[in-house]
Amino acid sequence: MTRPDLLSSGTPLFCDLYHLSMAQSWFLDGKANEIKTSEAFFRRCPFGGSYVISAGLAEFVEWLKNWGFSKEDIAYLRSEKYADGSRKFEEDFLNFIKDSKLQISIKSVPEGKLIFPNEPIYSVTGPSWQIELVEAALLNIFNSQSLIATKASRMVYASSVDGKNRPLLEFGLRRGQELGCFSATRAAFIGGVAGTSNVAAAKHYHIPSSGTMAHSFVMSYDSELEAFKSFMKSNPKNTILLVDTYDTREGIKNAIQASIETKIPLMGMRFDSGDLAYWAFQARKMIDEVGHKDLFKNVKLVASNDLDEHLIENLIAVQHAPYDVFAAGTKLVTAYDTPALGGVFKTKSYKGKPQIKIAEGKTTIPGATNIIRIERNGIFEGDIICRQSDTNLVKNKKLTTNITSYNLGELKGKNRVFKKGETAEYLLCEIMKNGKIVCEPETNLQKLQQKTAEELSHLDSTYKRLENPHIYGVGLEKHLYDLREKLIKKHLKG
């Protein structure tokens, strides 16, 4: 089942086995419909960075819209047995779930928004058994897509570190870890890539497809020159040639010669191996030295070959290589250096009472929460996690009172006071209420990409640098901080 098929199926079996086992226990104990709130968050930023791009909401909602057990799902669960032949699920439980309608309510940070450690990205309230059954899908989609969107945004940042806007293309289909590489392509586009080589994903998401040629094409002809001429004649609007199949210097010469002989303008050269900076300088020099300026006035140099943000930044800022376009595959779609975001989904309240998990380095924030983002002079200044019941702290995009923020994470102990009247907004938006969609999330990826770019424009450059970025401040509103401390002391006393 490909990813689009899985989402449209709405199958609740998009879960871990223990979710169903716990649901059955709650049902047999009469606790299945007790109300709780669970929230999704992550504890640290990936890639040594200081921010994450929220991604995946629209696809999670697509799955929720179709949520429900099919006859085939129930038949499968009925057939599941332990090694001794006994059934895993009782008939009364199967009858309970087979016609059940989704009754949960969801608040979420919209896609394309900047998010930071320990903040509630999703707040989900409803019957305990249904909350558990949406956890795996929520985290699977949120973790993977937010991770790749963030990686893409870092590569886009690196590609324009000198102020020149250079497109970044996603070429990762063959290295993707999901059939079709749909989610990685989607997330990379939200993060800022200009196009993808993945035709199926381009069609599904209505985003630009892009590509050049492969070494196999060159090797299917008796000579590299012949291959280039053939490709240019059949693709006169896409004459970007891969010049490093054999000898790169000769490849550059043959690309130039193919354009002269066919009289078709050369649009670009792609380099996929070797010293990328050296060959870019050589190519630009050889192009500048040749005549026929009408054929070579718009030649773009394209770099690929296991690029990540650090190599891209080095090529531009250190070596000043004259590249115009970058194409990233493996290290983008696999989030090569941080392959998991580590987002979690924790119980925050049960039957209306705040709950807390206490563990070294993993103590949670109790109760249903929201985020207040402070903005000063068009720049994000800090976030405050508050109780969801604190609905009057922001009105008309202004703080209605002074708020003391007790910082978490690496900035713990550095408390701040935000003044009444400062520009602010709540980040969680109501998406679903009692199983019904009340706010359709944005599905247009061009708009989500623009939202990401807009968000990043409000983030100071010190937070975006690739090495040793400044740490963004996230703190607890005083009443929430006091509640957390009270519950910690209570549980530690036993």
Short mmCIF file of C-alpha atoms in Angstrom, two decimals:
data_model
loop_
_atom_site.label_atom_id
_atom_site.label_comp_id
_atom_site.label_asym_id
_atom_site.label_seq_id
_atom_site.Cartn_x
_atom_site.Cartn_y
_atom_site.Cartn_z
CA MET A 1 0.00 0.00 0.00
CA THR A 2 1.57 3.31 -1.08
CA ARG A 3 1.40 6.32 1.20
CA PRO A 4 -1.52 8.06 -0.59
CA ASP A 5 -3.49 4.79 -0.46
CA LEU A 6 -2.76 4.36 3.24
CA LEU A 7 -3.92 7.88 4.06
CA SER A 8 -7.14 7.62 2.06
CA SER A 9 -7.95 4.23 3.60
CA GLY A 10 -8.27 5.75 7.08
CA THR A 11 -7.50 2.38 8.62
CA PRO A 12 -7.03 2.51 12.40
CA LEU A 13 -4.56 -0.36 11.96
CA PHE A 14 -2.05 2.41 11.23
CA CYS A 15 -0.98 1.87 14.86
CA ASP A 16 1.20 -0.31 17.08
CA LEU A 17 -0.18 -3.56 18.48
CA TYR A 18 -0.04 -2.32 22.05
CA HIS A 19 -2.48 0.46 21.21
CA LEU A 20 -5.11 -2.16 20.41
CA SER A 21 -4.15 -4.30 23.40
CA MET A 22 -4.56 -1.32 25.75
CA ALA A 23 -7.84 -0.35 24.09
CA GLN A 24 -9.19 -3.84 24.76
CA SER A 25 -8.11 -3.66 28.41
CA TRP A 26 -9.80 -0.29 28.88
CA PHE A 27 -12.95 -1.63 27.23
CA LEU A 28 -13.08 -4.68 29.49
CA ASP A 29 -12.50 -2.44 32.54
CA GLY A 30 -15.18 0.03 31.47
CA LYS A 31 -12.59 2.79 31.01
CA ALA A 32 -12.46 3.03 27.19
CA ASN A 33 -14.51 6.22 26.99
CA GLU A 34 -12.85 8.09 29.83
CA ILE A 35 -11.60 11.43 28.51
CA LYS A 36 -7.95 12.37 28.40
CA THR A 37 -5.68 14.82 26.62
CA SER A 38 -2.37 13.83 25.08
CA GLU A 39 0.09 16.16 23.38
CA ALA A 40 2.84 15.70 20.81
CA PHE A 41 6.16 17.51 21.23
CA PHE A 42 9.88 16.98 20.71
CA ARG A 43 12.71 17.48 23.17
CA ARG A 44 15.62 18.74 21.07
CA CYS A 45 16.20 20.22 17.62
CA PRO A 46 17.80 18.04 14.94
CA PHE A 47 21.01 18.67 12.96
CA GLY A 48 22.53 20.77 15.73
CA GLY A 49 20.08 23.53 14.79
CA SER A 50 17.73 25.68 16.84
CA TYR A 51 14.35 25.30 15.09
CA VAL A 52 12.03 22.83 13.39
CA ILE A 53 9.49 23.37 10.60
CA SER A 54 6.08 21.88 11.43
CA ALA A 55 4.93 19.61 8.61
CA GLY A 56 2.48 16.77 7.97
CA LEU A 57 -0.79 18.13 9.38
CA ALA A 58 -2.80 17.98 6.15
CA GLU A 59 -1.89 14.32 5.57
CA PHE A 60 -2.70 13.40 9.17
CA VAL A 61 -6.11 15.06 8.74
CA GLU A 62 -6.63 13.22 5.43
CA TRP A 63 -6.24 9.95 7.32
CA LEU A 64 -8.53 11.11 10.13
CA LYS A 65 -11.29 12.03 7.69
CA ASN A 66 -11.57 8.42 6.59
CA TRP A 67 -10.91 6.85 10.02
CA GLY A 68 -12.84 3.70 10.74
CA PHE A 69 -12.48 -0.08 10.88
CA SER A 70 -13.37 -1.85 7.65
CA LYS A 71 -14.81 -5.36 7.49
CA GLU A 72 -11.37 -6.50 6.37
CA ASP A 73 -9.73 -4.82 9.38
CA ILE A 74 -12.09 -6.55 11.81
CA ALA A 75 -11.67 -9.90 10.05
CA TYR A 76 -7.90 -9.55 10.35
CA LEU A 77 -8.07 -8.74 14.07
CA ARG A 78 -10.44 -11.68 14.62
CA SER A 79 -7.91 -13.99 12.98
CA GLU A 80 -4.97 -12.79 15.10
CA LYS A 81 -3.84 -15.50 17.55
CA TYR A 82 -1.10 -16.15 20.06
CA ALA A 83 1.30 -19.08 19.75
CA ASP A 84 -1.00 -21.30 21.84
CA GLY A 85 -3.88 -20.67 19.45
CA SER A 86 -5.88 -18.31 21.67
CA ARG A 87 -7.28 -15.16 20.11
CA LYS A 88 -5.68 -11.78 20.75
CA PHE A 89 -8.96 -9.86 20.65
CA GLU A 90 -12.30 -10.79 22.16
CA GLU A 91 -15.50 -10.65 20.14
CA ASP A 92 -17.16 -8.13 22.45
CA PHE A 93 -14.23 -5.75 21.91
CA LEU A 94 -14.36 -6.22 18.14
CA ASN A 95 -18.08 -5.46 18.17
CA PHE A 96 -17.35 -2.32 20.20
CA ILE A 97 -14.80 -0.93 17.77
CA LYS A 98 -16.21 -2.03 14.42
CA ASP A 99 -18.87 0.67 14.10
CA SER A 100 -17.19 3.31 16.26
CA LYS A 101 -17.01 6.87 15.00
CA LEU A 102 -14.10 9.16 15.75
CA GLN A 103 -14.90 11.43 18.72
CA ILE A 104 -11.62 13.21 19.33
CA SER A 105 -10.85 16.96 19.27
CA ILE A 106 -7.54 18.29 17.96
CA LYS A 107 -5.67 21.55 18.24
CA SER A 108 -2.48 21.86 16.23
CA VAL A 109 0.26 24.23 15.15
CA PRO A 110 -0.33 24.84 11.40
CA GLU A 111 2.11 23.47 8.85
CA GLY A 112 4.95 25.74 7.86
CA LYS A 113 5.20 27.26 11.35
CA LEU A 114 8.45 27.34 13.31
CA ILE A 115 8.34 25.12 16.39
CA PHE A 116 10.74 24.57 19.27
CA PRO A 117 11.53 21.95 21.94
CA ASN A 118 8.92 20.99 24.57
CA GLU A 119 6.11 22.95 22.88
CA PRO A 120 2.73 21.24 22.25
CA ILE A 121 2.52 20.76 18.49
CA TYR A 122 -0.67 18.69 18.71
CA SER A 123 -3.13 18.62 21.61
CA VAL A 124 -5.61 15.76 21.27
CA THR A 125 -8.61 15.25 23.58
CA GLY A 126 -11.21 12.47 23.58
CA PRO A 127 -11.97 8.88 24.60
CA SER A 128 -8.78 7.28 25.89
CA TRP A 129 -8.88 4.31 23.50
CA GLN A 130 -9.21 6.56 20.43
CA ILE A 131 -6.45 8.89 21.61
CA GLU A 132 -4.11 5.90 21.71
CA LEU A 133 -5.18 4.67 18.28
CA VAL A 134 -4.21 7.93 16.54
CA GLU A 135 -0.80 8.26 18.24
CA ALA A 136 1.29 6.18 15.84
CA ALA A 137 -0.09 7.81 12.70
CA LEU A 138 0.30 11.29 14.18
CA LEU A 139 3.92 10.74 15.21
CA ASN A 140 4.85 8.83 12.06
CA ILE A 141 3.67 11.68 9.84
CA PHE A 142 4.76 14.58 12.07
CA ASN A 143 8.21 13.23 12.92
CA SER A 144 9.25 12.31 9.40
CA GLN A 145 7.86 15.30 7.53
CA SER A 146 8.94 17.92 10.07
CA LEU A 147 12.43 16.44 10.05
CA ILE A 148 12.80 16.54 6.25
CA ALA A 149 11.21 20.00 5.94
CA THR A 150 13.73 21.28 8.47
CA LYS A 151 16.64 19.64 6.65
CA ALA A 152 15.49 21.16 3.38
CA SER A 153 15.19 24.62 4.93
CA ARG A 154 18.77 24.39 6.18
CA MET A 155 20.00 23.43 2.71
CA VAL A 156 18.02 26.27 1.16
CA TYR A 157 19.56 28.65 3.69
CA ALA A 158 23.05 27.37 2.85
CA SER A 159 22.47 27.73 -0.89
CA SER A 160 21.82 31.46 -0.46
CA VAL A 161 24.23 32.18 2.39
CA ASP A 162 25.95 34.90 0.32
CA GLY A 163 22.66 36.61 -0.53
CA LYS A 164 22.27 35.07 -4.00
CA ASN A 165 19.15 32.97 -4.47
CA ARG A 166 20.10 29.55 -5.85
CA PRO A 167 17.41 26.88 -6.38
CA LEU A 168 17.72 23.63 -4.45
CA LEU A 169 16.27 20.53 -6.14
CA GLU A 170 15.27 17.28 -4.43
CA PHE A 171 16.67 14.20 -6.21
CA GLY A 172 16.14 11.60 -3.48
CA LEU A 173 13.60 9.08 -4.82
CA ARG A 174 16.07 6.18 -5.20
CA ARG A 175 17.45 6.70 -1.70
CA GLY A 176 14.12 7.29 0.03
CA GLN A 177 13.16 4.94 2.85
CA GLU A 178 9.46 4.83 1.93
CA LEU A 179 7.87 3.36 -1.18
CA GLY A 180 7.47 6.25 -3.61
CA CYS A 181 9.29 8.72 -1.33
CA PHE A 182 6.04 10.72 -1.18
CA SER A 183 6.32 12.15 2.33
CA ALA A 184 9.98 13.15 1.96
CA THR A 185 9.30 14.92 -1.33
CA ARG A 186 6.27 16.70 0.15
CA ALA A 187 8.19 17.81 3.22
CA ALA A 188 11.24 18.92 1.25
CA PHE A 189 9.02 21.15 -0.87
CA ILE A 190 7.46 22.72 2.22
CA GLY A 191 11.02 23.31 3.44
CA GLY A 192 11.86 25.26 0.31
CA VAL A 193 13.10 23.05 -2.55
CA ALA A 194 12.23 24.36 -6.00
CA GLY A 195 11.37 21.03 -7.60
CA THR A 196 11.71 17.25 -7.44
CA SER A 197 12.91 14.47 -9.72
CA ASN A 198 10.10 12.29 -8.27
CA VAL A 199 7.46 12.26 -11.01
CA ALA A 200 4.77 10.36 -9.08
CA ALA A 201 5.06 12.74 -6.11
CA ALA A 202 5.16 15.78 -8.41
CA LYS A 203 1.89 14.60 -9.97
CA HIS A 204 0.25 13.76 -6.65
CA TYR A 205 1.17 17.02 -4.92
CA HIS A 206 1.02 19.33 -7.97
CA ILE A 207 4.61 20.54 -7.61
CA PRO A 208 7.30 21.10 -10.30
CA SER A 209 9.24 18.13 -11.60
CA SER A 210 12.86 18.64 -12.54
CA GLY A 211 15.77 16.58 -13.82
CA THR A 212 18.69 16.32 -16.17
CA MET A 213 20.19 13.08 -17.50
CA ALA A 214 21.96 9.97 -16.17
CA HIS A 215 25.34 8.42 -16.89
CA SER A 216 23.48 5.46 -18.43
CA PHE A 217 22.28 7.70 -21.27
CA VAL A 218 25.83 8.75 -22.13
CA MET A 219 27.04 5.16 -21.96
CA SER A 220 24.39 4.01 -24.46
CA TYR A 221 26.14 5.89 -27.30
CA ASP A 222 29.48 5.30 -28.99
CA SER A 223 30.74 8.69 -27.86
CA GLU A 224 29.90 11.26 -25.24
CA LEU A 225 29.58 13.95 -27.91
CA GLU A 226 27.05 11.86 -29.82
CA ALA A 227 25.04 11.31 -26.62
CA PHE A 228 24.98 15.02 -25.83
CA LYS A 229 23.89 15.98 -29.34
CA SER A 230 21.09 13.41 -29.28
CA PHE A 231 19.82 14.61 -25.89
CA MET A 232 19.89 18.26 -26.93
CA LYS A 233 17.96 17.57 -30.12
CA SER A 234 15.22 15.65 -28.30
CA ASN A 235 15.14 17.96 -25.24
CA PRO A 236 15.87 21.45 -26.61
CA LYS A 237 14.24 23.11 -23.56
CA ASN A 238 16.15 20.99 -21.05
CA THR A 239 19.74 20.98 -22.27
CA ILE A 240 21.46 20.43 -18.94
CA LEU A 241 24.17 17.86 -19.56
CA LEU A 242 25.91 15.53 -17.10
CA VAL A 243 29.59 15.96 -17.92
CA ASP A 244 31.46 13.57 -15.60
CA THR A 245 30.73 10.11 -17.03
CA TYR A 246 34.31 9.59 -18.25
CA ASP A 247 36.78 12.49 -18.19
CA THR A 248 35.21 15.64 -16.73
CA ARG A 249 37.36 18.09 -18.68
CA GLU A 250 36.50 16.34 -21.94
CA GLY A 251 32.87 16.23 -20.83
CA ILE A 252 32.84 20.02 -20.50
CA LYS A 253 34.41 20.35 -23.93
CA ASN A 254 31.91 17.92 -25.46
CA ALA A 255 28.96 19.77 -23.94
CA ILE A 256 30.20 23.00 -25.52
CA GLN A 257 30.86 21.29 -28.83
CA ALA A 258 27.42 19.62 -28.86
CA SER A 259 25.78 23.02 -28.53
CA ILE A 260 27.90 24.49 -31.33
CA GLU A 261 27.16 21.59 -33.70
CA THR A 262 23.42 21.43 -32.98
CA LYS A 263 23.08 25.22 -32.70
CA ILE A 264 20.90 24.60 -29.62
CA PRO A 265 21.68 26.80 -26.59
CA LEU A 266 23.34 24.98 -23.71
CA MET A 267 21.28 25.49 -20.55
CA GLY A 268 23.63 23.91 -18.05
CA MET A 269 26.18 21.37 -16.91
CA ARG A 270 25.79 19.06 -13.93
CA PHE A 271 28.72 17.81 -11.85
CA ASP A 272 28.13 14.67 -9.79
CA SER A 273 31.64 13.65 -8.69
CA GLY A 274 35.14 14.83 -7.99
CA ASP A 275 36.27 18.25 -6.78
CA LEU A 276 33.04 20.16 -7.30
CA ALA A 277 34.56 23.61 -6.76
CA TYR A 278 37.49 22.99 -9.12
CA TRP A 279 35.32 21.74 -11.95
CA ALA A 280 32.87 24.61 -11.59
CA PHE A 281 35.69 27.12 -12.04
CA GLN A 282 37.08 25.16 -15.00
CA ALA A 283 33.68 24.97 -16.68
CA ARG A 284 32.98 28.67 -16.23
CA LYS A 285 36.42 29.53 -17.61
CA MET A 286 35.99 27.29 -20.67
CA ILE A 287 32.51 28.68 -21.37
CA ASP A 288 33.76 32.25 -21.10
CA GLU A 289 36.61 31.54 -23.53
CA VAL A 290 34.46 30.09 -26.31
CA GLY A 291 32.68 32.19 -28.93
CA HIS A 292 29.03 31.77 -29.97
CA LYS A 293 27.85 33.85 -27.04
CA ASP A 294 24.21 33.39 -28.06
CA LEU A 295 24.55 29.65 -27.34
CA PHE A 296 26.18 30.02 -23.92
CA LYS A 297 24.77 33.20 -22.41
CA ASN A 298 22.54 31.37 -19.90
CA VAL A 299 24.56 28.31 -18.91
CA LYS A 300 23.81 27.22 -15.32
CA LEU A 301 26.20 25.08 -13.31
CA VAL A 302 24.50 22.39 -11.22
CA ALA A 303 26.14 20.50 -8.33
CA SER A 304 24.95 17.17 -6.95
CA ASN A 305 26.86 14.24 -5.32
CA ASP A 306 25.75 13.66 -1.70
CA LEU A 307 25.27 17.31 -0.86
CA ASP A 308 24.22 18.56 2.55
CA GLU A 309 23.96 22.05 3.99
CA HIS A 310 27.54 22.07 5.23
CA LEU A 311 29.06 21.16 1.86
CA ILE A 312 26.80 23.64 0.08
CA GLU A 313 27.80 26.41 2.48
CA ASN A 314 31.48 25.53 2.04
CA LEU A 315 31.22 25.59 -1.76
CA ILE A 316 29.66 29.05 -1.66
CA ALA A 317 31.08 30.86 1.34
CA VAL A 318 34.57 29.35 1.50
CA GLN A 319 35.46 28.22 -2.03
CA HIS A 320 33.21 30.72 -3.86
CA ALA A 321 32.38 28.08 -6.46
CA PRO A 322 30.27 29.57 -9.29
CA TYR A 323 27.29 27.23 -8.95
CA ASP A 324 23.77 28.33 -9.84
CA VAL A 325 21.74 25.28 -8.73
CA PHE A 326 22.14 22.50 -6.17
CA ALA A 327 20.51 19.06 -6.26
CA ALA A 328 20.32 17.03 -3.04
CA GLY A 329 19.26 13.43 -2.66
CA THR A 330 20.47 10.97 -0.04
CA LYS A 331 21.36 13.37 2.75
CA LEU A 332 18.11 15.29 2.32
CA VAL A 333 15.44 12.59 2.11
CA THR A 334 17.08 10.38 4.76
CA ALA A 335 17.93 13.27 7.12
CA TYR A 336 21.34 11.64 7.01
CA ASP A 337 22.99 13.13 10.11
CA THR A 338 19.89 13.10 12.36
CA PRO A 339 17.65 10.33 11.01
CA ALA A 340 14.88 10.74 13.62
CA LEU A 341 13.20 13.76 15.18
CA GLY A 342 12.15 11.89 18.30
CA GLY A 343 8.76 13.52 18.75
CA VAL A 344 6.65 11.91 21.49
CA PHE A 345 2.98 11.79 22.51
CA LYS A 346 2.33 12.00 26.24
CA THR A 347 -0.75 12.02 28.48
CA LYS A 348 -1.25 15.52 29.86
CA SER A 349 -4.59 15.20 31.64
CA TYR A 350 -6.94 12.35 32.55
CA LYS A 351 -10.62 12.86 33.46
CA GLY A 352 -9.90 16.56 33.73
CA LYS A 353 -6.94 16.24 36.13
CA PRO A 354 -3.42 17.36 35.06
CA GLN A 355 -0.96 14.49 34.75
CA ILE A 356 2.83 14.51 34.81
CA LYS A 357 5.52 12.00 33.96
CA ILE A 358 8.66 12.36 36.08
CA ALA A 359 11.87 10.94 34.68
CA GLU A 360 15.43 12.12 34.39
CA GLY A 361 15.56 14.50 31.43
CA LYS A 362 12.01 13.56 30.44
CA THR A 363 9.73 15.25 32.97
CA THR A 364 6.64 16.48 31.14
CA ILE A 365 4.59 19.66 31.41
CA PRO A 366 1.21 18.88 33.04
CA GLY A 367 -2.23 19.65 31.67
CA ALA A 368 -3.51 20.74 28.27
CA THR A 369 -1.29 23.56 27.01
CA ASN A 370 -0.94 26.19 24.30
CA ILE A 371 1.88 28.39 22.99
CA ILE A 372 2.11 32.18 22.98
CA ARG A 373 4.65 33.58 20.50
CA ILE A 374 6.05 37.05 21.17
CA GLU A 375 7.16 39.25 18.28
CA ARG A 376 9.17 42.49 18.44
CA ASN A 377 9.85 44.66 15.42
CA GLY A 378 8.96 41.81 13.07
CA ILE A 379 11.28 39.29 14.77
CA PHE A 380 10.21 36.35 16.94
CA GLU A 381 11.41 37.12 20.44
CA GLY A 382 10.40 34.04 22.44
CA ASP A 383 7.64 31.51 23.17
CA ILE A 384 5.61 30.97 26.33
CA ILE A 385 3.87 27.68 27.07
CA CYS A 386 0.65 28.37 28.95
CA ARG A 387 -2.45 26.48 30.10
CA GLN A 388 -5.15 26.07 27.43
CA SER A 389 -7.56 27.58 29.94
CA ASP A 390 -5.54 30.82 29.82
CA THR A 391 -7.55 32.15 26.89
CA ASN A 392 -7.40 35.81 27.90
CA LEU A 393 -3.65 36.35 27.93
CA VAL A 394 -3.74 37.48 24.27
CA LYS A 395 -6.42 39.68 22.69
CA ASN A 396 -6.22 41.35 19.28
CA LYS A 397 -2.67 40.01 18.91
CA LYS A 398 -1.46 41.80 22.04
CA LEU A 399 -0.55 40.59 25.54
CA THR A 400 -3.23 41.67 27.98
CA THR A 401 -0.93 41.47 31.01
CA ASN A 402 2.72 41.15 31.99
CA ILE A 403 3.88 37.53 31.79
CA THR A 404 6.89 36.06 33.55
CA SER A 405 8.34 33.18 31.51
CA TYR A 406 10.33 30.50 33.32
CA ASN A 407 12.71 29.12 30.73
CA LEU A 408 13.26 25.46 29.91
CA GLY A 409 16.02 23.49 28.23
CA GLU A 410 19.45 25.02 27.76
CA LEU A 411 18.17 28.42 28.91
CA LYS A 412 16.71 27.09 32.18
CA GLY A 413 16.95 29.66 34.94
CA LYS A 414 17.07 32.65 32.60
CA ASN A 415 13.60 33.96 33.28
CA ARG A 416 12.09 36.80 31.29
CA VAL A 417 9.21 39.22 31.64
CA PHE A 418 7.11 40.07 28.60
CA LYS A 419 5.18 43.31 28.92
CA LYS A 420 1.49 44.00 28.45
CA GLY A 421 0.85 45.29 24.92
CA GLU A 422 3.60 43.28 23.22
CA THR A 423 2.70 41.67 19.89
CA ALA A 424 1.68 38.05 20.50
CA GLU A 425 -0.39 35.16 19.16
CA TYR A 426 -1.59 31.73 20.28
CA LEU A 427 -0.16 29.04 17.99
CA LEU A 428 -2.55 26.11 18.45
CA CYS A 429 -5.53 26.19 16.10
CA GLU A 430 -8.66 24.06 16.43
CA ILE A 431 -8.68 21.48 13.65
CA MET A 432 -11.20 18.86 14.77
CA LYS A 433 -14.03 18.88 17.32
CA ASN A 434 -15.76 15.68 18.42
CA GLY A 435 -14.57 13.88 15.31
CA LYS A 436 -15.60 16.60 12.83
CA ILE A 437 -13.17 18.79 10.90
CA VAL A 438 -13.82 22.41 11.86
CA CYS A 439 -10.83 23.97 10.08
CA GLU A 440 -9.42 22.48 6.91
CA PRO A 441 -5.61 22.63 6.96
CA GLU A 442 -3.84 24.12 3.95
CA THR A 443 -3.05 21.50 1.29
CA ASN A 444 -1.51 23.73 -1.39
CA LEU A 445 2.22 23.08 -1.10
CA GLN A 446 3.19 26.32 -2.83
CA LYS A 447 1.32 28.23 -0.12
CA LEU A 448 2.88 26.11 2.62
CA GLN A 449 6.32 26.75 1.14
CA GLN A 450 5.60 30.49 1.18
CA LYS A 451 4.44 30.22 4.80
CA THR A 452 7.72 28.53 5.74
CA ALA A 453 9.75 31.25 4.01
CA GLU A 454 7.68 33.93 5.75
CA GLU A 455 8.19 32.29 9.15
CA LEU A 456 11.94 32.05 8.64
CA SER A 457 12.07 35.72 7.68
CA HIS A 458 10.85 36.51 11.22
CA LEU A 459 13.64 34.44 12.81
CA ASP A 460 16.86 36.29 13.57
CA SER A 461 19.85 35.07 11.56
CA THR A 462 21.66 34.01 14.74
CA TYR A 463 19.14 31.18 15.11
CA LYS A 464 19.54 30.04 11.49
CA ARG A 465 23.31 29.67 11.25
CA LEU A 466 24.43 26.10 10.72
CA GLU A 467 27.11 25.96 13.42
CA ASN A 468 26.48 26.88 17.06
CA PRO A 469 23.19 28.71 16.50
CA HIS A 470 21.67 30.89 19.20
CA ILE A 471 19.12 28.97 21.30
CA TYR A 472 15.55 30.21 20.99
CA GLY A 473 13.85 30.90 24.33
CA VAL A 474 10.88 28.74 25.36
CA GLY A 475 9.47 29.12 28.85
CA LEU A 476 6.52 28.32 31.08
CA GLU A 477 3.93 30.88 32.14
CA LYS A 478 4.13 31.35 35.94
CA HIS A 479 0.91 29.49 36.87
CA LEU A 480 1.89 26.51 34.69
CA TYR A 481 5.42 26.57 36.10
CA ASP A 482 4.03 26.53 39.65
CA LEU A 483 1.70 23.62 38.81
CA ARG A 484 4.58 21.63 37.38
CA GLU A 485 6.75 22.22 40.46
CA LYS A 486 3.84 21.31 42.77
CA LEU A 487 3.18 18.01 40.99
CA ILE A 488 6.86 17.11 40.91
CA LYS A 489 7.15 17.61 44.66
CA LYS A 490 3.92 15.67 45.27
CA HIS A 491 5.02 12.62 43.29
CA LEU A 492 8.59 12.61 44.63
CA LYS A 493 7.22 12.54 48.17
CA GLY A 494 5.19 9.47 47.19
#
